[in-house]
Coordinates of C-alpha atoms in Angstrom, one line a residue:
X1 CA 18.8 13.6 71.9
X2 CA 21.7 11.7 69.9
X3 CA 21.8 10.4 66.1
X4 CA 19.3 8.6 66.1
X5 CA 16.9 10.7 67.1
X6 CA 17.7 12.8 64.0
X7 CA 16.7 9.5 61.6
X8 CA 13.3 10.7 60.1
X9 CA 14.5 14.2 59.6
X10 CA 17.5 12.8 58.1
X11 CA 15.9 10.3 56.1
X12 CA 12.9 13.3 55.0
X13 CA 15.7 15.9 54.3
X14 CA 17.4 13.1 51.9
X15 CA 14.3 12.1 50.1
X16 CA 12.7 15.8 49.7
X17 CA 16.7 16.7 48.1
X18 CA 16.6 13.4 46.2
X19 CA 13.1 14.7 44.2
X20 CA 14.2 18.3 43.8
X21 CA 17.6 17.0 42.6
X22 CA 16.1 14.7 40.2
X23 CA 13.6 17.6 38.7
X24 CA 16.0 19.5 38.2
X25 CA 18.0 17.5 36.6
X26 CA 15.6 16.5 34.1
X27 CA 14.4 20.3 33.9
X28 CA 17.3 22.1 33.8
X29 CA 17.4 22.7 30.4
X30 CA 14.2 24.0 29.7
X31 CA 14.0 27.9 28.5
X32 CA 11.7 29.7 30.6
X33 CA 12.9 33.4 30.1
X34 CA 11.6 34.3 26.8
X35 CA 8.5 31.9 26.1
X36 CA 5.7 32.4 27.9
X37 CA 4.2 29.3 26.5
X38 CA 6.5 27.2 27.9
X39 CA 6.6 28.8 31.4
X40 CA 2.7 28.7 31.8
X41 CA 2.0 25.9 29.6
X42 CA 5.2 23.5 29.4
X43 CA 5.5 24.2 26.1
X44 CA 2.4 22.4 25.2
X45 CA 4.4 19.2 25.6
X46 CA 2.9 17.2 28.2
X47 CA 1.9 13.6 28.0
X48 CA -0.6 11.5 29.2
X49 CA 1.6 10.1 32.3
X50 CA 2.7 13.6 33.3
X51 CA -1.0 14.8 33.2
X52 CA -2.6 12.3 35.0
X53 CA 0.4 12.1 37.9
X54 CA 0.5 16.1 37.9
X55 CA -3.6 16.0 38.0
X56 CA -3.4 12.8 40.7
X57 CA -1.0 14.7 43.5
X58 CA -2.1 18.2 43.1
X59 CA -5.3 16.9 44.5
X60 CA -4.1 14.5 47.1
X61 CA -2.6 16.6 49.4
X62 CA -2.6 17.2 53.4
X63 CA -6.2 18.8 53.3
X64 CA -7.4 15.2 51.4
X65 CA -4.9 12.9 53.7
X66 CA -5.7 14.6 57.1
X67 CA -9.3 16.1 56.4
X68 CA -10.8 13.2 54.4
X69 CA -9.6 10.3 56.7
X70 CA -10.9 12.4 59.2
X71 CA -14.5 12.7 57.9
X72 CA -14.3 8.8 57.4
X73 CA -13.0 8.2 61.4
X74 CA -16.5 10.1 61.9
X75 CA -18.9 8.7 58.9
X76 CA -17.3 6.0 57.0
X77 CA -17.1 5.0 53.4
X78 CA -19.9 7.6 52.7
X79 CA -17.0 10.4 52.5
X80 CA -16.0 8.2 49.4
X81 CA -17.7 10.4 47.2
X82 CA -15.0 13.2 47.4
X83 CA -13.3 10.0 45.7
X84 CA -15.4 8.2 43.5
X85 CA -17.3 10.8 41.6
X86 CA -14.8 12.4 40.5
X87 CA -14.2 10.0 37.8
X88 CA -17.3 11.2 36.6
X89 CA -16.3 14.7 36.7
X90 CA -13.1 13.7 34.8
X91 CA -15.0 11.9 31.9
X92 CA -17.1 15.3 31.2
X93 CA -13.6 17.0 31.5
X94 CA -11.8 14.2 28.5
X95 CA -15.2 14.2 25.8
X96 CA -16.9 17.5 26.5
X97 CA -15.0 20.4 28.0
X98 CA -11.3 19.3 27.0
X99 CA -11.7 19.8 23.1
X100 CA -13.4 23.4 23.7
X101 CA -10.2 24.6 25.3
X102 CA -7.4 23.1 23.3
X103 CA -9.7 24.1 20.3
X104 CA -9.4 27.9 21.7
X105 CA -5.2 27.2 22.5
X106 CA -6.1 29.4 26.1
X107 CA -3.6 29.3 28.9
X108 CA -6.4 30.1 31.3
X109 CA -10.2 29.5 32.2
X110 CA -11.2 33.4 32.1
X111 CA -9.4 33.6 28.7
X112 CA -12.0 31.2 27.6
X113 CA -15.0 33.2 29.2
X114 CA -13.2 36.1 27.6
X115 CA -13.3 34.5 24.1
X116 CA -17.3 33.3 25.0
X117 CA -18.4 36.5 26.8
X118 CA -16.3 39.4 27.2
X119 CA -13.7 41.6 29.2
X120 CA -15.8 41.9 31.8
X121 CA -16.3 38.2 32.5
X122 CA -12.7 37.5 32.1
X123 CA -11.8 40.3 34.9
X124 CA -14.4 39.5 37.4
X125 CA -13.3 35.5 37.1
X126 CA -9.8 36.3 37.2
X127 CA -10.3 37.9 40.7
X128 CA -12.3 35.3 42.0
X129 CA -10.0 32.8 41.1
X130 CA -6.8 35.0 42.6
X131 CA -8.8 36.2 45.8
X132 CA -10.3 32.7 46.2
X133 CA -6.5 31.0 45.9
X134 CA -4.2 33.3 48.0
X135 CA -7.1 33.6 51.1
X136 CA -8.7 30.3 51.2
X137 CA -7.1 27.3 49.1
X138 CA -3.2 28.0 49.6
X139 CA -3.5 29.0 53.1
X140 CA -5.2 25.8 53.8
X141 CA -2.2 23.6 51.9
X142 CA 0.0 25.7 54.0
X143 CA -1.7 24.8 57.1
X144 CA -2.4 21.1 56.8
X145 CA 0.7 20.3 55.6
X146 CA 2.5 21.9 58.0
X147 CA 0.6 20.1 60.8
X148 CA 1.0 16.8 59.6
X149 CA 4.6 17.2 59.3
X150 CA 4.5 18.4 62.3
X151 CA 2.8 15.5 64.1
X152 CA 5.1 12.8 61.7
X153 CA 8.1 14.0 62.8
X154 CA 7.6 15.5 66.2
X155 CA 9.2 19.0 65.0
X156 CA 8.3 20.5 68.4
X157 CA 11.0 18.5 69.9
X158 CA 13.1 18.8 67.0
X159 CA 13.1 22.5 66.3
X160 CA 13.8 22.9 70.1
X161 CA 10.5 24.7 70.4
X162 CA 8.0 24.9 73.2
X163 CA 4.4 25.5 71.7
X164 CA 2.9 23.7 68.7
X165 CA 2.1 27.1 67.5
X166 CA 5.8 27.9 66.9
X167 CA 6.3 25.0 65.3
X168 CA 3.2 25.7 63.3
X169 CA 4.7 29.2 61.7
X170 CA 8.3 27.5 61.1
X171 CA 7.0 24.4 59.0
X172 CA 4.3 26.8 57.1
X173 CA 7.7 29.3 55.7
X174 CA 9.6 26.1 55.2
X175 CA 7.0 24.7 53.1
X176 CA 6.3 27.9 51.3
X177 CA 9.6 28.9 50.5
X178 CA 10.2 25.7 49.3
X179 CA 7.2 25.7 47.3
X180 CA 7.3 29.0 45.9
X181 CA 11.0 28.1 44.1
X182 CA 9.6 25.1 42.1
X183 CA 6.3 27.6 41.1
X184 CA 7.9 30.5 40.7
X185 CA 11.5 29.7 39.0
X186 CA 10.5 26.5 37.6
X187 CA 7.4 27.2 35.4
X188 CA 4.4 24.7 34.6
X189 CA 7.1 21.7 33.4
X190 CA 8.8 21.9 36.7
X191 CA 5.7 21.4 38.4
X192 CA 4.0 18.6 36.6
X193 CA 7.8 16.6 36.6
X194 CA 7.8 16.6 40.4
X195 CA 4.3 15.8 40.8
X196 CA 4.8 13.1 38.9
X197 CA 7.8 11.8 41.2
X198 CA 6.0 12.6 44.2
X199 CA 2.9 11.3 42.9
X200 CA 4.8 8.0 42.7
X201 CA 5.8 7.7 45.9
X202 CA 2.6 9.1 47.7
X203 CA 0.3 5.9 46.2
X204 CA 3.6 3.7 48.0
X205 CA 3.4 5.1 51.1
X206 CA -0.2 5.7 51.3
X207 CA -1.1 1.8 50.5
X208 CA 1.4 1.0 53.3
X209 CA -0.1 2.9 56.0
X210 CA -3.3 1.1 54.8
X211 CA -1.7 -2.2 54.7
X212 CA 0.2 -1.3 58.1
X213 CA -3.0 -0.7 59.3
X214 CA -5.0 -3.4 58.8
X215 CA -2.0 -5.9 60.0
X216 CA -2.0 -3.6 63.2
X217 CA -6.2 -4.0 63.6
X218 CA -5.9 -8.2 62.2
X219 CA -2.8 -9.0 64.8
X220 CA -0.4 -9.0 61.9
X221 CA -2.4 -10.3 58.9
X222 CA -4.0 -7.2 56.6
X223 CA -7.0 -9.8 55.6
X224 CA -8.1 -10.6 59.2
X225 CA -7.6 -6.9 60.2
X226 CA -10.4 -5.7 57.0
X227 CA -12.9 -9.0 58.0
X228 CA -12.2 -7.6 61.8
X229 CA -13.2 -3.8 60.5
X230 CA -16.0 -5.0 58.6
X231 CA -17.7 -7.7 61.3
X232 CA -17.2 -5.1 63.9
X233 CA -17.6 -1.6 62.0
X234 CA -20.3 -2.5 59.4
X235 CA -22.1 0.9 59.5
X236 CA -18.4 2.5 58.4
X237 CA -18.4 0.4 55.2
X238 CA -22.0 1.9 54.2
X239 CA -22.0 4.1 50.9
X240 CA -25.5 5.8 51.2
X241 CA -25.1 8.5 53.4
X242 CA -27.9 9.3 55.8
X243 CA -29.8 12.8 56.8
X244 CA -27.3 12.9 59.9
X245 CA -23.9 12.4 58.1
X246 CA -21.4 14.9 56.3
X247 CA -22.5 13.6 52.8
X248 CA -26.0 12.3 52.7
X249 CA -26.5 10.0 49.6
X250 CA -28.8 12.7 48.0
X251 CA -26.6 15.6 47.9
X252 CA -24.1 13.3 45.6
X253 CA -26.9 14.7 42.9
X254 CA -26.9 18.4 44.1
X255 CA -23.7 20.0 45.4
X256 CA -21.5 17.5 45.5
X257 CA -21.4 16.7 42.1
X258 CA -21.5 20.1 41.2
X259 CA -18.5 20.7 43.2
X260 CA -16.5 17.9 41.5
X261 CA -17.8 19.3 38.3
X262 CA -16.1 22.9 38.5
X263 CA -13.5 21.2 40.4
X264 CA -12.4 18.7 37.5
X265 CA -13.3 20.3 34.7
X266 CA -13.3 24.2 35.6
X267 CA -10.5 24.9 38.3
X268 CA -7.3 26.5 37.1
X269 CA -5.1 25.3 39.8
X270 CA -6.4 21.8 38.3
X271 CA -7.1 21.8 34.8
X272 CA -3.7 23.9 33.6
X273 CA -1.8 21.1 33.4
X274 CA -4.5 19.6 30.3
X275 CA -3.5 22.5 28.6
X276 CA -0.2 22.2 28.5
X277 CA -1.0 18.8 26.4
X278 CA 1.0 17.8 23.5
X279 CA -2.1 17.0 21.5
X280 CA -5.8 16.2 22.4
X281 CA -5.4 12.2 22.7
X282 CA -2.8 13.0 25.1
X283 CA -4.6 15.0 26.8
X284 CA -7.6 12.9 27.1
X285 CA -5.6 9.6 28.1
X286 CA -4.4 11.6 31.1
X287 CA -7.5 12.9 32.1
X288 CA -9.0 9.3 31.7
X289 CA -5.8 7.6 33.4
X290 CA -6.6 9.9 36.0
X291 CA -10.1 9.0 36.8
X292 CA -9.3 5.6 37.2
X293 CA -6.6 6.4 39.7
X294 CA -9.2 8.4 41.7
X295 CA -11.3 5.3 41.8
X296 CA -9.0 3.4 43.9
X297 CA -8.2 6.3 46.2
X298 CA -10.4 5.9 48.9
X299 CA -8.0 2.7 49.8
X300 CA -5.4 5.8 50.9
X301 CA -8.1 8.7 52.0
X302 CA -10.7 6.9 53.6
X303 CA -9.6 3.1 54.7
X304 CA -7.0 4.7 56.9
X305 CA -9.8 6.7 58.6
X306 CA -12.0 3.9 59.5
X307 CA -9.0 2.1 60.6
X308 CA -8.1 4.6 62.8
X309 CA -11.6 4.6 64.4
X310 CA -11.2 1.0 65.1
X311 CA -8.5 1.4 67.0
X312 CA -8.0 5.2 68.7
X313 CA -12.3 5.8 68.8
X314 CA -11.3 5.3 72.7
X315 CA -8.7 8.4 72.5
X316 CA -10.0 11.0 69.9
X317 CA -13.2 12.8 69.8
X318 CA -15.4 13.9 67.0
X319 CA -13.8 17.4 67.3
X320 CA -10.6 16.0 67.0
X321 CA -11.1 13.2 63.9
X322 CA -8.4 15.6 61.9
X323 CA -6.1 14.4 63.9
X324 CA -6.6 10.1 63.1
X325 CA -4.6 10.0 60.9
X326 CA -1.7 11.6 61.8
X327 CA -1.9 9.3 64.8
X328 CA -1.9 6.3 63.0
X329 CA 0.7 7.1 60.8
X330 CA 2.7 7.7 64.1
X331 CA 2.2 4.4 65.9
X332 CA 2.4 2.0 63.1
X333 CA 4.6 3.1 60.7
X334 CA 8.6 1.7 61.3
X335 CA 10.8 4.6 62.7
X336 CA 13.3 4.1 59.9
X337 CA 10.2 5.0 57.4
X338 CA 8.8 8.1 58.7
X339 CA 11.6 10.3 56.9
X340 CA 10.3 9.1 54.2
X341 CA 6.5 9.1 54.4
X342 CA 7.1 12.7 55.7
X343 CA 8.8 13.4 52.6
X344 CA 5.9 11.9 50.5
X345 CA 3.4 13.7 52.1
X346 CA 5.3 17.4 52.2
X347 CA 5.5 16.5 47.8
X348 CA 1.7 15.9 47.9
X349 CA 1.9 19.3 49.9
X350 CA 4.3 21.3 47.7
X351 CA 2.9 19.9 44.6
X352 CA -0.5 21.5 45.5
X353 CA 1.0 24.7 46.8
X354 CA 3.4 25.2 43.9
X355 CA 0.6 24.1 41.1
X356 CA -1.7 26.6 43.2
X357 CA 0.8 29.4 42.9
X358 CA 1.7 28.8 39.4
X359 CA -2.2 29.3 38.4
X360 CA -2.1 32.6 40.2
X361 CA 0.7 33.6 38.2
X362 CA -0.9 32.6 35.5
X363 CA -4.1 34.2 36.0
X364 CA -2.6 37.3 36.9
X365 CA -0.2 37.5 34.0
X366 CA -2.9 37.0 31.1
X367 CA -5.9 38.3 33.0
X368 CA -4.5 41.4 34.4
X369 CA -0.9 42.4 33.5
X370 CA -1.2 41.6 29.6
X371 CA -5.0 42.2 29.1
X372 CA -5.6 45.6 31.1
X373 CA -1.8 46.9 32.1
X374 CA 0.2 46.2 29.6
X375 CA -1.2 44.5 26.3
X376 CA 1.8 45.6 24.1
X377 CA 4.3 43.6 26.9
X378 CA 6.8 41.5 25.4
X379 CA 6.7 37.3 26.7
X380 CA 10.1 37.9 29.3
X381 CA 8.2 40.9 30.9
X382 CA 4.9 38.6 31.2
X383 CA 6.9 36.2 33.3
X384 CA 8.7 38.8 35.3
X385 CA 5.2 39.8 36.1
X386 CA 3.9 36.8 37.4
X387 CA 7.3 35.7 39.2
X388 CA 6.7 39.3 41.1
X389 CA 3.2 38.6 41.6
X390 CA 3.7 35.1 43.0
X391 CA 6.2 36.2 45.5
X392 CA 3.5 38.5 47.0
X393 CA 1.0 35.6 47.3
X394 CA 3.2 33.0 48.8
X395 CA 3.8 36.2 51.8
X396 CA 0.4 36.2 52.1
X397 CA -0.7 32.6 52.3
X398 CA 2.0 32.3 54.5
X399 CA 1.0 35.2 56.5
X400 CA -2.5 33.6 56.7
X401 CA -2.1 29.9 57.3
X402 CA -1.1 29.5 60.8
X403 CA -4.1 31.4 61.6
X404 CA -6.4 28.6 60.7
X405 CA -5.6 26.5 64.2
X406 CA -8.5 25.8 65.5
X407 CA -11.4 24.9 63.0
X408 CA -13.0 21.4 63.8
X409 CA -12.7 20.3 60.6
X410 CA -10.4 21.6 57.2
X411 CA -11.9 19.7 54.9
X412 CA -15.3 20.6 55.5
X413 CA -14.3 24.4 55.9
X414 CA -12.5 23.4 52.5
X415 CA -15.5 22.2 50.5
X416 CA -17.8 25.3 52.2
X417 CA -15.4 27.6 51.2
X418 CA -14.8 26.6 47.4
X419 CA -18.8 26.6 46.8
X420 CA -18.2 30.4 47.0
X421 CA -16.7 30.8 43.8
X422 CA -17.0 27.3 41.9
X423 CA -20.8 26.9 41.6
X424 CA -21.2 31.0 40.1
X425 CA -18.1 30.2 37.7
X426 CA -19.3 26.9 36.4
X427 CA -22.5 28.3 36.3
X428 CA -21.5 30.8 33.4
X429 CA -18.8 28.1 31.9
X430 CA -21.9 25.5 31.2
X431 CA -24.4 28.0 29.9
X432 CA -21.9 29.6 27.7
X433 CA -21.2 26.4 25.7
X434 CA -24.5 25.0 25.9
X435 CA -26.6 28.4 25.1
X436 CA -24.7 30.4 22.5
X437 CA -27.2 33.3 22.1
X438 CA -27.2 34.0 26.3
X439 CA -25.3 37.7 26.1
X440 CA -22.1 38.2 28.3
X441 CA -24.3 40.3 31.0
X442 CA -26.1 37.4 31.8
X443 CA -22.7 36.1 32.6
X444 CA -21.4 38.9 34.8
X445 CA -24.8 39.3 36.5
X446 CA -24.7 35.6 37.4
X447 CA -21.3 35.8 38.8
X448 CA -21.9 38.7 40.9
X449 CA -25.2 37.2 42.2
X450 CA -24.1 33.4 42.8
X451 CA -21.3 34.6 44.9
X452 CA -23.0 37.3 46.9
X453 CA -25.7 34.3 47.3
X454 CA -23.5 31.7 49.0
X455 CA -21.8 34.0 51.0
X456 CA -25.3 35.3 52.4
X457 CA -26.6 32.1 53.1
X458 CA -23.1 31.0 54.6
X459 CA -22.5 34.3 56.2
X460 CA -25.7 36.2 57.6
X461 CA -27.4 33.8 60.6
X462 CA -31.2 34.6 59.6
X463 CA -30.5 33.0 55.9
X464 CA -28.3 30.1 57.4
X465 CA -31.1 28.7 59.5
X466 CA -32.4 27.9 56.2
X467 CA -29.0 26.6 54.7
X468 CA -28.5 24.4 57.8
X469 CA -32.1 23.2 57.5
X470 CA -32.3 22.0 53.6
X471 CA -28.4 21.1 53.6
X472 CA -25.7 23.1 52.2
X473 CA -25.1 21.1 49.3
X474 CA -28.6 21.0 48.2
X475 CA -28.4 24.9 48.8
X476 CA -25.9 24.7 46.2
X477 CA -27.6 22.9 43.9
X478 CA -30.9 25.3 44.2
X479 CA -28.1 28.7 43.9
X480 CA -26.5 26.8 40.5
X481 CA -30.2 26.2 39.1
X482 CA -31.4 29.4 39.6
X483 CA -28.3 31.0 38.4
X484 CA -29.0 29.3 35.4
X485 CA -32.2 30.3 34.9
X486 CA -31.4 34.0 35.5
X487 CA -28.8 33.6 32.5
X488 CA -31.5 31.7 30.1
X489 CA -34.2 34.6 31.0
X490 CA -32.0 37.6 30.7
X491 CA -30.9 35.7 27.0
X492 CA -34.5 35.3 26.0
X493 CA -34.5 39.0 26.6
X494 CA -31.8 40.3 25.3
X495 CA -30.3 37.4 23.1
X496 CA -27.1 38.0 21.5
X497 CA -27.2 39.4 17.9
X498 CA -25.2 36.3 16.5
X499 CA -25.1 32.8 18.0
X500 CA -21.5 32.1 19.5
X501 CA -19.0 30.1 16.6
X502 CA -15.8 29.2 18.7
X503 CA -12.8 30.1 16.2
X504 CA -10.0 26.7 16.1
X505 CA -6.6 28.1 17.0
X506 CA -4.4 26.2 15.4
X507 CA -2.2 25.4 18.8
X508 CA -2.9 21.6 19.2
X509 CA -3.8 19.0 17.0
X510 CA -7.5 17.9 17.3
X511 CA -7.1 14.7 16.5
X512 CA -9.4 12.8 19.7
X513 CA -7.6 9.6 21.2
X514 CA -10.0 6.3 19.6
X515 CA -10.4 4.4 22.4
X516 CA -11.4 7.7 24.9
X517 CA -15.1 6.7 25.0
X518 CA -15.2 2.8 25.6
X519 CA -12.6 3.5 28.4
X520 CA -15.0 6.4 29.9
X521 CA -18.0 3.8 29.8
X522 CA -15.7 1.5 31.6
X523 CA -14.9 3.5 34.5
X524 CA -18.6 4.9 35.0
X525 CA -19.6 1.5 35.5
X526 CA -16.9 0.8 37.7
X527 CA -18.1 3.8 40.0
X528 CA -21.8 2.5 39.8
X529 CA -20.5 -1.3 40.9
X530 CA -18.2 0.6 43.9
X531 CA -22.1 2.5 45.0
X532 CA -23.9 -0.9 44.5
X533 CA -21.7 -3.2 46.2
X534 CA -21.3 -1.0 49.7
X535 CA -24.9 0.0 49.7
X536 CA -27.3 -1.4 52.3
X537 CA -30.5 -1.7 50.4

């Protein structure tokens, strides 16, 4: 191999040292050591453009690039819901379930079940939340991004290795180790700043590959190549969903939204950075900003996948869609810009990873170090805690991730997976602010329950006949409503002595941004235009 050869890994060494040299630069000053307010939380000085970039690329990552345009090579626009409804999700999160944490000034989710329900509920969601992060989300970061690099780059021939498996384990340490600094020595500020840089560069280079594509399928005009997709494709351009497809248009009502609900408006790993806001207008203007990014997503997540299908249907196989896009990013992008585009992708990567990390850090440092092992410990001996803790979840995602070659598709296992632990937890967050009398046993019954309940019907083959046979999603729905209902009984029964009065904290100032609900009206009917135009009725 001579120089040359070397381009893309030059070119992705340069830009991946160019966005860690320029966070640190602009970080370098902040004082983690003895605050842990501004380690977990920034310092409660985030604005709305930091938010909504750190909220934008902690959720594009590998699993959405890879896994998503691989559900559209197979189905089409009708995976645009993973996209779309999200800015309803994000809505909720600005009007309704924003102001009830900043109100409380909590660093985590379980400090606000805590503050609603009890010890108990804050313990049992902690662990769900750690357990669900170190053996299913950051594994899977791990693993997809390592992959795509992989395939971008050709690091098989690169690393001088023989088996894609080898390669597999390299690029998962390089990525974690890299990861874990920014999470682990860098603190909530250091996250949300690169984010934000990376975030930048991810909507450039993933509206290229689009733009590549479609000059690729219309012989070098992007307008010929989407009439050509949509004359000869039209079925992929469809957004209700049928029986047969990986989102039928009836579980955007059931599961679906209820996973985008927790997701948005519940998920640590997401939600942190809101509450590291400088203020509740801030806040809300980056949630909102946000929303409308997602809206325009599918252009990077999905039209790539359909685009892909157009032109490789020939050479990969529904077992293999996962691997469309990488593909396509292969054959059309210029040599001299794969450095780069690997570099943009491996920040969408790290930026989930590290925010990931830094949530279990979080979580473990106010759920469990400070609440049950040491309540009297100083801020510096917090953070020491959660640096120590970290470390030993980065080993084990690391340890874990290579491990998942071989399922047909991530993001589905992805989505399965998460219904696990996000339908029980929003469960208990929705019926807690909603029903204040509903005791904290209802709570820790229904999180007990809801999870043994999914994992049964995922789990144990007599129950997921039944699963299989009503859809999964659906079966979410029905676990969510009854959970609720189990709550609402056991409170009718044994209703709290004293409704629930949340007490304001006095951390952030109140103060909502004006213009927060015209803008939310705006992009729910943008969402409903989006259905209405692509559906076949």
């Amino acid at each position: 191999m001579n120089l040359l050869d070397y381009l893309p890994l030059l070119s992705f060494l340069f830009f991946t040292g160019l966005v860690g040299f320029t966070t640190w630069w602009l970080t370098h000053r902040d004082d983690h050591s003895r605050s842990s307010s501004n380690y977990f939380l920034a310092g409660r000085s985030l604005s709305f453009g930091v938010i909504a970039g750190s909220l934008m690329l902690t959720n594009l990552s590998t699993e959405q690039l890879v896994g998503l345009n691989g559900a559209a090579f197979k189905d089409g626009f009708v995976v645009m819901a993973w996209e779309v409804i999200p800015a309803f999700a994000l809505v909720l999160m600005a009007l309704f379930f924003l102001p009830y944490y900043l109100r409380s000034g909590i660093a985590t989710v379980p400090q606000f079940l805590h503050e609603r329900f009890d010890t108990t509920t804050r313990t049992i969601t902690t662990l769900i939340f750690i357990v669900a992060y170190a053996a299913i989300l950051l594994p899977i970061i791990l693993y997809t991004g390592a992959t795509g690099l992989i395939s971008m780059l050709d690091m098989e021939t690169l690393l001088g290795v023989e088996t894609r498996t080898s390669a597999l384990w390299i690029m998962v340490w390089v990525i974690g180790l890299i990861g874990s600094v920014y999470a682990i020595f860098g603190g909530l500020r250091t996250v949300a700043i690169s984010d934000t840089i990376n975030g930048i560069g991810l909507l450039i280079g993933g509206l290229l590959i689009a733009w590549l594509g479609l000059q690729a399928v219309g012989d070098g005009n992007a307008f010929t190549g989407l009439s050509t997709l949509v004359e000869e494709h039209p079925e992929k351009f469809e957004s209700i969903g049928t029986a047969e497809q990986s989102v039928p248009f009836s579980t955007i009502f059931t599961g679906v939204l209820l996973l985008n609900l927790f997701y948005w408006c519940t998920n640590q790993q997401i939600i942190q950075r809101t509450f590291g806001a400088s203020n509740l207008a801030e806040g809300q203007k980056g949630v909102l900003l946000a929303g409308g990014l997602k809206i325009f997503t599918p252009l990077i997540l999905v039209l790539p996948g359909v685009i892909a299908f157009h032109l490789y249907a020939d050479q990969i196989g529904p077992d293999d869609a996962d691997n469309a896009y990488g593909m396509l990013v292969l054959n059309i992008l210029p040599f001299w810009l794969t450095g780069f585009f690997a570099a943009v992708v491996v920040g969408a990567v790290l930026s989930s990873f590290n925010s990931a990390l830094n949530s279990c850090a979080t979580l473990f440092s106010y759920g469990v170090y400070k609440s049950m092992a040491r309540p009297q410990a100083e801020d510096a001996e917090v953070i020491r805690a959660g640096k120590y803790f970290a470390t030993v979840i980065a080993l084990i995602a690391m340890l874990i991730a290579p491990f998942l070659a071989g399922f047909p598709s991530i993001f589905a296992y992805l989505q399965q997976m998460n219904g696990l632990y996000f339908i029980p937890i929003f469960a208990v967050l929705i019926v807690g602010i909603l029903f204040r009398r509903v005791p904290a046993v209802a709570a820790n019954v229904a999180l007990i329950v809801g999870c043994l309940a999914i994992a049964a019907g995922y789990f144990i083959p007599a129950l997921n006949v039944y699963v299989d046979r009503m859809h999964e999603f659906h079966f979410l729905g029905a676990v969510f409503i009854t959970l609720v209902a189990i709550m609402l009984v056991i409170g009718a029964l044994k209703p709290r002595a004293e409704g629930w009065q949340q007490i304001y904290s006095g951390d952030v100032d109140m103060t909502p941004w004006p213009h927060a609900k015209w803008v939310s009206g705006l992009l729910l009917l943008i969402v409903v235009v989006i259905y209405v135009t692509l559906a076949n009725i």
